[in-house]
Short mmCIF file of C-alpha atoms and ligand atoms in Angstrom, two decimals:
data_model
loop_
_atom_site.label_atom_id
_atom_site.label_comp_id
_atom_site.label_asym_id
_atom_site.label_seq_id
_atom_site.Cartn_x
_atom_site.Cartn_y
_atom_site.Cartn_z
CA UNK X 1 56.06 209.00 49.96
CA UNK X 2 53.24 207.03 51.36
CA UNK X 3 49.53 207.79 52.23
CA UNK X 4 50.88 209.53 55.09
CA UNK X 5 52.72 212.07 53.00
CA UNK X 6 50.87 215.39 53.75
CA UNK X 7 52.29 218.66 53.35
CA UNK X 8 51.81 221.07 56.24
CA UNK X 9 49.33 223.37 54.41
CA UNK X 10 47.42 220.89 52.32
CA UNK X 11 43.81 221.54 52.59
CA UNK X 12 41.17 220.38 50.17
CA UNK X 13 40.02 223.10 47.91
CA UNK X 14 36.34 224.00 47.71
CA UNK X 15 34.48 226.31 45.43
CA UNK X 16 34.53 228.92 48.18
CA UNK X 17 38.16 228.83 48.46
CA UNK X 18 39.48 228.79 44.78
CA UNK X 19 39.31 232.60 44.65
CA UNK X 20 41.51 232.81 47.43
CA UNK X 21 43.80 230.08 45.80
CA UNK X 22 44.37 232.11 42.63
CA UNK X 23 45.07 235.04 44.34
CA UNK X 24 47.86 233.68 46.34
CA UNK X 25 49.43 232.79 43.22
CA UNK X 26 50.84 235.39 40.82
CA UNK X 27 51.27 233.09 38.08
CA UNK X 28 47.61 232.02 38.14
CA UNK X 29 46.47 235.31 38.82
CA UNK X 30 48.18 236.49 35.73
CA UNK X 31 46.41 233.87 33.61
CA UNK X 32 42.86 234.49 35.01
CA UNK X 33 43.02 238.41 35.29
CA UNK X 34 40.40 239.85 37.55
CA UNK X 35 38.89 237.53 39.78
CA UNK X 36 35.81 239.60 40.47
CA UNK X 37 33.58 237.87 38.08
CA UNK X 38 34.68 234.36 38.14
CA UNK X 39 32.72 231.44 37.57
CA UNK X 40 33.82 228.06 39.60
CA UNK X 41 32.35 224.47 39.32
CA UNK X 42 33.52 221.24 40.79
CA UNK X 43 33.28 218.79 37.88
CA UNK X 44 35.26 215.66 39.09
CA UNK X 45 33.61 212.59 38.02
CA UNK X 46 36.55 210.00 37.87
CA UNK X 47 37.38 207.73 40.82
CA UNK X 48 40.12 209.75 42.61
CA UNK X 49 40.32 213.47 42.38
CA UNK X 50 38.71 216.81 42.88
CA UNK X 51 38.74 218.98 39.52
CA UNK X 52 37.53 222.82 39.39
CA UNK X 53 36.88 224.66 36.28
CA UNK X 54 37.30 228.31 36.79
CA UNK X 55 36.28 230.87 33.91
CA UNK X 56 37.01 234.53 33.89
CA UNK X 57 36.51 237.15 31.22
CA UNK X 58 40.16 236.77 30.17
CA UNK X 59 40.88 232.90 30.40
CA UNK X 60 39.64 229.64 31.59
CA UNK X 61 41.77 226.91 33.71
CA UNK X 62 41.14 223.64 35.33
CA UNK X 63 42.57 222.82 38.79
CA UNK X 64 43.23 219.19 39.64
CA UNK X 65 43.62 218.36 43.51
CA UNK X 66 44.10 214.85 45.02
CA UNK X 67 42.14 213.91 48.08
CA UNK X 68 44.08 211.83 50.85
CA UNK X 69 41.67 208.91 50.12
CA UNK X 70 39.79 207.48 46.97
CA UNK X 71 37.00 209.74 45.92
CA UNK X 72 34.87 207.02 45.19
CA UNK X 73 35.59 205.03 48.39
CA UNK X 74 36.59 207.38 51.26
CA UNK X 75 38.02 204.90 53.68
CA UNK X 76 40.66 203.69 50.99
CA UNK X 77 43.65 206.14 51.91
CA UNK X 78 45.76 207.12 48.81
CA UNK X 79 49.01 209.16 48.78
CA UNK X 80 48.59 212.93 47.84
CA UNK X 81 52.14 212.48 46.15
CA UNK X 82 50.22 211.11 42.96
CA UNK X 83 49.84 214.78 41.67
CA UNK X 84 53.67 215.10 41.90
CA UNK X 85 54.20 212.10 39.65
CA UNK X 86 51.45 213.58 37.25
CA UNK X 87 53.04 216.77 36.84
CA UNK X 88 56.48 215.14 36.56
CA UNK X 89 55.15 212.96 33.73
CA UNK X 90 53.85 215.81 31.99
CA UNK X 91 57.04 217.99 32.33
CA UNK X 92 59.12 215.12 31.08
CA UNK X 93 56.90 214.57 27.99
CA UNK X 94 56.35 218.14 27.18
CA UNK X 95 59.34 217.97 25.11
CA UNK X 96 58.14 215.34 22.69
CA UNK X 97 54.26 215.60 22.78
CA UNK X 98 53.48 219.08 24.16
CA UNK X 99 50.47 219.45 21.54
CA UNK X 100 48.86 216.11 22.89
CA UNK X 101 48.44 217.12 26.57
CA UNK X 102 46.88 220.04 28.17
CA UNK X 103 49.48 223.00 29.05
CA UNK X 104 50.60 222.97 32.50
CA UNK X 105 50.45 226.44 34.41
CA UNK X 106 51.30 225.53 37.77
CA UNK X 107 51.93 222.65 40.13
CA UNK X 108 51.71 223.67 43.84
CA UNK X 109 53.66 221.08 46.16
CA UNK X 110 51.66 222.26 49.37
CA UNK X 111 48.35 222.05 48.13
CA UNK X 112 49.27 219.24 45.58
CA UNK X 113 47.36 221.05 42.71
CA UNK X 114 47.93 221.02 39.03
CA UNK X 115 46.70 224.05 37.38
CA UNK X 116 46.26 223.58 33.56
CA UNK X 117 44.78 224.72 30.58
CA UNK X 118 40.90 224.16 30.45
CA UNK X 119 40.34 222.23 27.34
CA UNK X 120 37.36 223.41 25.25
CA UNK X 121 35.29 222.29 23.40
CA UNK X 122 36.81 218.80 24.20
CA UNK X 123 34.96 216.16 26.13
CA UNK X 124 36.15 212.60 27.74
CA UNK X 125 36.74 210.38 24.57
CA UNK X 126 34.68 207.51 26.39
CA UNK X 127 31.59 209.65 26.31
CA UNK X 128 32.18 210.41 22.65
CA UNK X 129 32.25 206.74 21.71
CA UNK X 130 29.27 205.79 23.86
CA UNK X 131 27.49 208.24 21.40
CA UNK X 132 28.87 206.88 18.31
CA UNK X 133 31.17 209.88 17.53
CA UNK X 134 33.92 209.21 15.34
CA UNK X 135 37.43 211.10 15.62
CA UNK X 136 38.96 210.93 12.60
CA UNK X 137 42.55 212.34 13.92
CA UNK X 138 42.53 209.93 16.92
CA UNK X 139 44.72 206.88 15.19
CA UNK X 140 47.13 209.56 14.04
CA UNK X 141 47.52 211.44 17.28
CA UNK X 142 47.47 208.59 19.85
CA UNK X 143 49.92 206.59 17.79
CA UNK X 144 52.17 209.44 17.73
CA UNK X 145 51.52 209.98 21.67
CA UNK X 146 52.44 206.43 22.39
CA UNK X 147 55.41 206.07 19.95
CA UNK X 148 56.99 209.03 21.11
CA UNK X 149 56.43 208.70 25.01
CA UNK X 150 57.55 205.17 24.88
CA UNK X 151 60.55 205.43 22.50
CA UNK X 152 61.94 208.57 24.08
CA UNK X 153 62.11 207.18 27.53
CA UNK X 154 63.39 203.75 26.63
CA UNK X 155 67.07 202.33 26.44
CA UNK X 156 66.46 202.69 22.68
CA UNK X 157 67.11 206.27 22.98
CA UNK X 158 68.50 207.21 26.39
CA UNK X 159 71.85 206.39 28.04
CA UNK X 160 71.82 203.90 30.73
CA UNK X 161 72.26 206.54 33.44
CA UNK X 162 69.61 208.95 31.91
CA UNK X 163 67.19 206.17 32.04
CA UNK X 164 68.05 205.17 35.41
CA UNK X 165 67.92 208.65 36.67
CA UNK X 166 64.27 209.21 35.04
CA UNK X 167 63.20 205.73 36.38
CA UNK X 168 64.21 206.75 39.97
CA UNK X 169 62.09 209.81 39.83
CA UNK X 170 58.81 207.36 39.57
CA UNK X 171 60.23 204.40 41.51
CA UNK X 172 58.39 205.41 44.50
CA UNK X 173 54.86 205.71 43.02
CA UNK X 174 54.34 202.45 44.72
CA UNK X 175 50.69 203.13 46.00
CA UNK X 176 49.24 203.56 42.57
CA UNK X 177 51.26 200.79 41.18
CA UNK X 178 49.71 198.83 44.12
CA UNK X 179 45.99 199.83 43.00
CA UNK X 180 47.00 198.30 39.57
CA UNK X 181 48.64 195.09 40.82
CA UNK X 182 45.52 194.43 42.99
CA UNK X 183 42.56 195.76 40.85
CA UNK X 184 43.80 194.24 37.61
CA UNK X 185 45.94 191.53 38.24
CA UNK X 186 44.68 189.92 41.54
CA UNK X 187 41.17 190.73 42.77
CA UNK X 188 39.08 190.07 39.66
CA UNK X 189 40.40 186.28 40.07
CA UNK X 190 39.32 185.76 43.52
CA UNK X 191 36.76 186.72 45.89
CA UNK X 192 37.07 190.37 47.04
CA UNK X 193 34.29 192.42 48.51
CA UNK X 194 34.85 195.27 46.22
CA UNK X 195 34.39 193.10 42.96
CA UNK X 196 31.20 193.48 41.23
CA UNK X 197 29.72 192.19 38.08
CA UNK X 198 26.46 192.04 36.31
CA UNK X 199 24.67 189.37 38.55
CA UNK X 200 23.15 186.91 38.08
CA UNK X 201 23.74 186.53 34.39
CA UNK X 202 27.61 186.54 34.79
CA UNK X 203 27.72 184.53 38.10
CA UNK X 204 28.74 181.52 36.21
CA UNK X 205 31.61 183.26 34.32
CA UNK X 206 32.74 184.62 37.52
CA UNK X 207 33.14 181.23 39.01
CA UNK X 208 34.98 180.01 35.92
CA UNK X 209 37.40 182.66 35.96
CA UNK X 210 38.25 182.05 39.66
CA UNK X 211 38.49 178.10 38.85
CA UNK X 212 40.58 178.60 35.97
CA UNK X 213 44.24 177.96 36.68
CA UNK X 214 45.80 178.45 33.29
CA UNK X 215 44.15 181.92 33.39
CA UNK X 216 45.55 182.71 36.85
CA UNK X 217 48.88 181.80 35.74
CA UNK X 218 48.58 183.86 32.75
CA UNK X 219 47.42 186.96 34.59
CA UNK X 220 50.12 186.39 37.19
CA UNK X 221 52.87 186.28 34.56
CA UNK X 222 51.50 189.56 33.10
CA UNK X 223 51.49 191.06 36.86
CA UNK X 224 55.16 189.92 37.24
CA UNK X 225 56.01 191.65 33.90
CA UNK X 226 54.11 194.87 35.05
CA UNK X 227 56.16 194.82 38.15
CA UNK X 228 59.68 193.97 37.11
CA UNK X 229 60.07 195.28 33.38
CA UNK X 230 61.15 198.85 33.44
CA UNK X 231 61.15 199.43 29.73
CA UNK X 232 59.75 202.96 29.37
CA UNK X 233 58.13 205.69 31.30
CA UNK X 234 54.41 204.64 31.11
CA UNK X 235 51.17 206.84 31.51
CA UNK X 236 49.91 203.90 33.57
CA UNK X 237 46.28 204.47 32.94
CA UNK X 238 45.87 205.04 29.15
CA UNK X 239 42.29 204.47 28.84
CA UNK X 240 39.63 206.33 26.87
CA UNK X 241 38.48 208.12 30.07
CA UNK X 242 42.13 209.59 30.23
CA UNK X 243 41.79 211.29 26.80
CA UNK X 244 39.96 214.47 25.80
CA UNK X 245 38.91 214.78 22.20
CA UNK X 246 37.18 217.45 20.14
CA UNK X 247 36.59 216.80 16.43
CA UNK X 248 40.13 217.37 15.46
CA UNK X 249 42.19 217.48 18.46
CA UNK X 250 43.48 214.83 21.05
CA UNK X 251 44.75 215.62 24.61
CA UNK X 252 46.04 212.97 27.04
CA UNK X 253 45.19 213.60 30.60
CA UNK X 254 45.67 212.00 34.24
CA UNK X 255 49.13 210.15 34.07
CA UNK X 256 49.07 209.91 37.92
CA UNK X 257 49.85 206.16 37.46
CA UNK X 258 53.11 207.07 35.70
CA UNK X 259 55.88 204.62 36.33
CA UNK X 260 58.46 202.72 34.62
CA UNK X 261 56.97 199.38 33.10
CA UNK X 262 56.54 197.37 29.94
CA UNK X 263 55.57 199.26 27.06
CA UNK X 264 52.61 196.82 26.03
CA UNK X 265 50.95 198.02 29.37
CA UNK X 266 49.92 201.42 27.88
CA UNK X 267 49.12 200.26 24.40
CA UNK X 268 47.19 197.52 25.80
CA UNK X 269 45.00 199.63 27.89
CA UNK X 270 44.09 201.63 24.92
CA UNK X 271 43.36 198.73 22.88
CA UNK X 272 41.10 196.99 25.59
CA UNK X 273 39.07 200.02 26.18
CA UNK X 274 38.41 200.52 22.27
CA UNK X 275 37.52 196.64 22.36
CA UNK X 276 35.38 197.15 25.44
CA UNK X 277 33.56 200.06 23.38
CA UNK X 278 33.10 197.75 20.34
CA UNK X 279 31.16 195.18 22.25
CA UNK X 280 29.20 197.80 24.31
CA UNK X 281 27.72 199.06 20.95
CA UNK X 282 24.90 196.75 20.81
CA UNK X 283 23.69 197.75 24.06
CA UNK X 284 23.26 201.23 23.28
CA UNK X 285 21.47 200.81 20.15
CA UNK X 286 17.83 202.20 19.93
CA UNK X 287 17.12 200.40 16.67
CA UNK X 288 18.74 197.04 16.09
CA UNK X 289 21.71 197.19 13.56
CA UNK X 290 22.13 201.09 13.74
CA UNK X 291 25.68 201.09 15.19
CA UNK X 292 26.74 198.61 12.62
CA UNK X 293 28.60 201.10 10.76
CA UNK X 294 30.32 202.54 13.84
CA UNK X 295 31.44 199.23 15.16
CA UNK X 296 33.27 198.77 11.90
CA UNK X 297 34.75 202.21 12.25
CA UNK X 298 36.22 201.15 15.76
CA UNK X 299 37.62 198.13 14.75
CA UNK X 300 39.36 199.98 11.82
CA UNK X 301 40.56 202.41 14.33
CA UNK X 302 42.18 199.55 16.49
CA UNK X 303 43.96 198.44 13.28
CA UNK X 304 45.23 201.87 12.25
CA UNK X 305 46.37 202.75 15.79
CA UNK X 306 48.67 199.75 15.98
CA UNK X 307 49.78 200.14 12.32
CA UNK X 308 50.62 203.43 12.78
CA UNK X 309 52.31 203.00 16.24
CA UNK X 310 54.44 200.16 14.78
CA UNK X 311 55.63 202.36 11.95
CA UNK X 312 56.31 205.48 13.99
CA UNK X 313 58.26 203.56 16.78
CA UNK X 314 60.50 202.25 14.01
CA UNK X 315 60.92 205.55 12.21
CA UNK X 316 62.18 207.05 15.61
CA UNK X 317 64.53 204.34 16.10
CA UNK X 318 66.04 204.86 12.64
CA UNK X 319 66.24 208.44 13.33
CA UNK X 320 67.56 208.58 16.84
CA UNK X 321 69.57 205.22 17.46
CA UNK X 322 71.18 206.81 20.43
CA UNK X 323 70.38 204.84 23.40
CA UNK X 324 72.85 202.24 25.01
CA UNK X 325 70.15 199.38 24.27
CA UNK X 326 71.55 198.49 20.75
CA UNK X 327 75.10 200.24 20.52
CA UNK X 328 75.62 201.70 17.21
CA UNK X 329 79.30 200.40 17.01
CA UNK X 330 77.85 197.00 16.86
CA UNK X 331 75.56 197.14 13.80
CA UNK X 332 77.03 198.71 10.65
CA UNK X 333 74.59 196.53 8.73
CA UNK X 334 71.27 198.25 8.91
CA UNK X 335 69.22 195.05 7.81
CA UNK X 336 70.19 193.51 11.20
CA UNK X 337 68.56 196.41 13.03
CA UNK X 338 65.64 196.27 10.78
CA UNK X 339 65.01 192.56 11.39
CA UNK X 340 65.40 193.14 15.31
CA UNK X 341 62.94 195.98 15.08
CA UNK X 342 60.22 193.57 13.75
CA UNK X 343 61.13 191.26 16.72
CA UNK X 344 60.83 194.24 19.31
CA UNK X 345 57.65 195.30 17.93
CA UNK X 346 56.08 191.93 17.93
CA UNK X 347 57.16 191.60 21.68
CA UNK X 348 55.43 194.95 22.36
CA UNK X 349 52.31 193.69 20.48
CA UNK X 350 52.30 190.37 22.32
CA UNK X 351 52.55 192.02 25.66
CA UNK X 352 49.75 194.66 24.77
CA UNK X 353 47.51 191.57 23.92
CA UNK X 354 48.01 190.00 27.33
CA UNK X 355 47.51 193.34 29.10
CA UNK X 356 44.50 194.13 27.16
CA UNK X 357 43.04 190.68 28.20
CA UNK X 358 43.65 191.61 31.69
CA UNK X 359 42.34 195.12 31.39
CA UNK X 360 38.99 193.74 29.93
CA UNK X 361 38.39 191.11 32.94
CA UNK X 362 39.04 193.72 35.36
CA UNK X 363 36.49 196.44 33.99
CA UNK X 364 33.70 193.57 33.90
CA UNK X 365 34.63 191.67 37.15
CA UNK X 366 36.61 193.99 39.40
CA UNK X 367 35.96 197.19 41.41
CA UNK X 368 36.22 200.02 38.86
CA UNK X 369 34.05 199.46 35.67
CA UNK X 370 33.51 201.28 32.25
CA UNK X 371 30.46 203.26 31.54
CA UNK X 372 30.63 201.85 28.07
CA UNK X 373 28.90 198.68 29.71
CA UNK X 374 27.58 200.48 33.09
CA UNK X 375 25.50 202.71 31.17
CA UNK X 376 23.70 199.89 29.15
CA UNK X 377 20.34 199.90 31.05
CA UNK X 378 18.95 196.49 30.49
CA UNK X 379 20.84 194.06 32.60
CA UNK X 380 20.44 191.06 30.33
CA UNK X 381 21.75 193.19 27.28
CA UNK X 382 24.58 194.26 29.37
CA UNK X 383 25.55 190.85 30.31
CA UNK X 384 25.41 189.58 26.76
CA UNK X 385 27.79 192.32 25.58
CA UNK X 386 30.17 191.98 28.88
CA UNK X 387 30.18 188.12 28.50
CA UNK X 388 31.29 188.29 24.77
CA UNK X 389 34.00 190.69 25.56
CA UNK X 390 35.25 188.85 28.72
CA UNK X 391 35.50 185.74 26.43
CA UNK X 392 37.82 187.71 24.30
CA UNK X 393 39.70 188.93 27.36
CA UNK X 394 40.29 185.34 28.75
CA UNK X 395 41.38 184.10 25.37
CA UNK X 396 43.96 187.05 24.89
CA UNK X 397 45.35 186.13 28.17
CA UNK X 398 45.49 182.31 27.96
CA UNK X 399 46.10 181.70 24.16
CA UNK X 400 47.96 184.93 22.89
CA UNK X 401 49.51 183.19 20.07
CA UNK X 402 45.76 183.09 18.56
CA UNK X 403 46.18 186.76 18.12
CA UNK X 404 49.47 186.83 16.03
CA UNK X 405 48.84 190.07 14.39
CA UNK X 406 46.25 192.97 14.67
CA UNK X 407 43.98 191.47 12.04
CA UNK X 408 43.58 188.28 14.03
CA UNK X 409 42.56 190.12 16.93
CA UNK X 410 39.81 192.07 14.92
CA UNK X 411 38.55 188.90 13.45
CA UNK X 412 38.30 187.22 16.80
CA UNK X 413 36.44 190.16 18.09
CA UNK X 414 34.00 190.08 15.09
CA UNK X 415 33.35 186.35 15.58
CA UNK X 416 32.70 186.62 19.22
CA UNK X 417 30.52 189.58 18.66
CA UNK X 418 28.31 187.45 16.25
CA UNK X 419 27.89 184.57 18.75
CA UNK X 420 24.41 183.95 19.85
CA UNK X 421 24.17 184.02 23.73
CA UNK X 422 21.16 184.15 25.74
CA UNK X 423 20.74 184.16 29.55
C1 SR1 F 501 40.62 202.57 42.95
S1 SR1 F 501 40.97 203.59 41.45
C2 SR1 F 501 40.20 202.55 40.26
C3 SR1 F 501 40.66 202.76 38.71
O1 SR1 F 501 40.48 204.14 38.55
C4 SR1 F 501 41.60 204.48 37.73
O2 SR1 F 501 41.39 205.02 36.43
C5 SR1 F 501 42.62 203.47 37.70
O3 SR1 F 501 42.20 202.72 36.10
C6 SR1 F 501 42.26 202.61 38.60
O4 SR1 F 501 42.44 201.36 38.63
MG1 MG F 502 42.35 208.80 35.88
#
C-alpha cells in the first residue's frame, strides 16, 4: 500500500502507447470505436498525475494515470495506489451523486489508470473564476454534492458495521493523508525548503506565523481533528481545481485524497478556495473597480453554498434517520432531533471555518499555491491580496468564534479587503 506498491505490468503511458492501451481493453475499445483516426493529447497540469484526452469519431475519453512520484517534484515518491482510492470513492458515491461526477468507464489495477468520460465543454472552475465567470447553478450543485456525500457515509445514515467496513477501505490511504498533514497543518508554520511565498513583501508575515504560538496550537488542534475524527468519507481535496464546470453543469473530479475524516475538512476546502478567489480579484483587474460586481457575487455564492448545504443535510437527516448515530427508538419527539441538528450543523460549520483558515495559509506560505494568486503578475499587488487573505486565514484559526455564522465570515472578508495596505 505504500510507495513501493507497483503492479507487475505498471508502465507510465505515453501518447505513443495509448492506442495499444485502448486496443487491449474491449470495454474501452467499444467506447472509442475505430482507433485508426484518434487524436491523443497529454493535458495533465495538476501536481500529481498524467492525464490524456483521446478523441475518436465516435467518442471522447479521459485517461488518468498516477506516476510513482509527484509530477511537480520527481524526487518525491508517491504511491500508485491513489488511483484505487479515487475509483473506490467514485464508485461508492455514484449511488448518490452520479450526475455530479464524470462517468467512470474502467479502472485498470495493473496500469492504475482510470478511464472516464471526457467532460466537454467543461473547464476547471478555478480558471473560470479567475476570469470572473459566474456559475449560476454552482451553489445548488455543490451543496447537493457535499450534503449527500457527507450524510450518506456518516453514522447518521449508516449502521455502525457498514460504516466501519467503508472506513476500512480507505484507512490505508496514509501517504495522501500524510501530504495533507505535512503540507497543510505543519510545514507552513516552520522552515521547510519547499515553502514559498511572495518575498520580500510577505517575509514579515511568514515570520509572524512561525512565531505565533496560538496559531500553531490552533492548527495542531485542527490536525488532530483531521487525523482522528472519522465522521464521513471525504473527497479530501475539494478545491476549485478539483471541480469542472460548464455554464450549467458541475462535476467533481480528483478524489484521490479520499479518506474518513471530519466533514468540515471538505466544506472548509471549498470555502477557503472561494475566499482566496475573492481576495485575488483586485489583482486581476485591468481597470480599477471592474471586478466589484463579481466580488459581490463570489461572497453571495459562499453564503448560498453554506445555507443550501445546511438545509439539504438536515432534510436528508429527516428523510433517512437510519444510522446508528441517533437511534430512532430514543427520539419520539422530533423537536429534540431538530434542536440537535442545529447543534450538529453548527459544529460542522465551526470545523469548516478552522480548516478553511488552514487551507488559506498553506496556499500562501506552503509548497503548493493557487493560480488565483500566482497569476497576479505584479508582485506587490499579489502580496497585498495574499496578505489580506492570510490575515483572515489566521483569524479563522485563532478566533473562530468571531465567525459564528456565515454572514460574519462574509462581513470580515469585506472589511479586510477594504483595508489599505502598502509594502
Ligand atoms: C504535493 S501535492 C500538493 C497538493 O496538490 C493537491 O491538489 C493537494 O491539495 C496537495 O496538497
Ligand atoms: Mg488533484
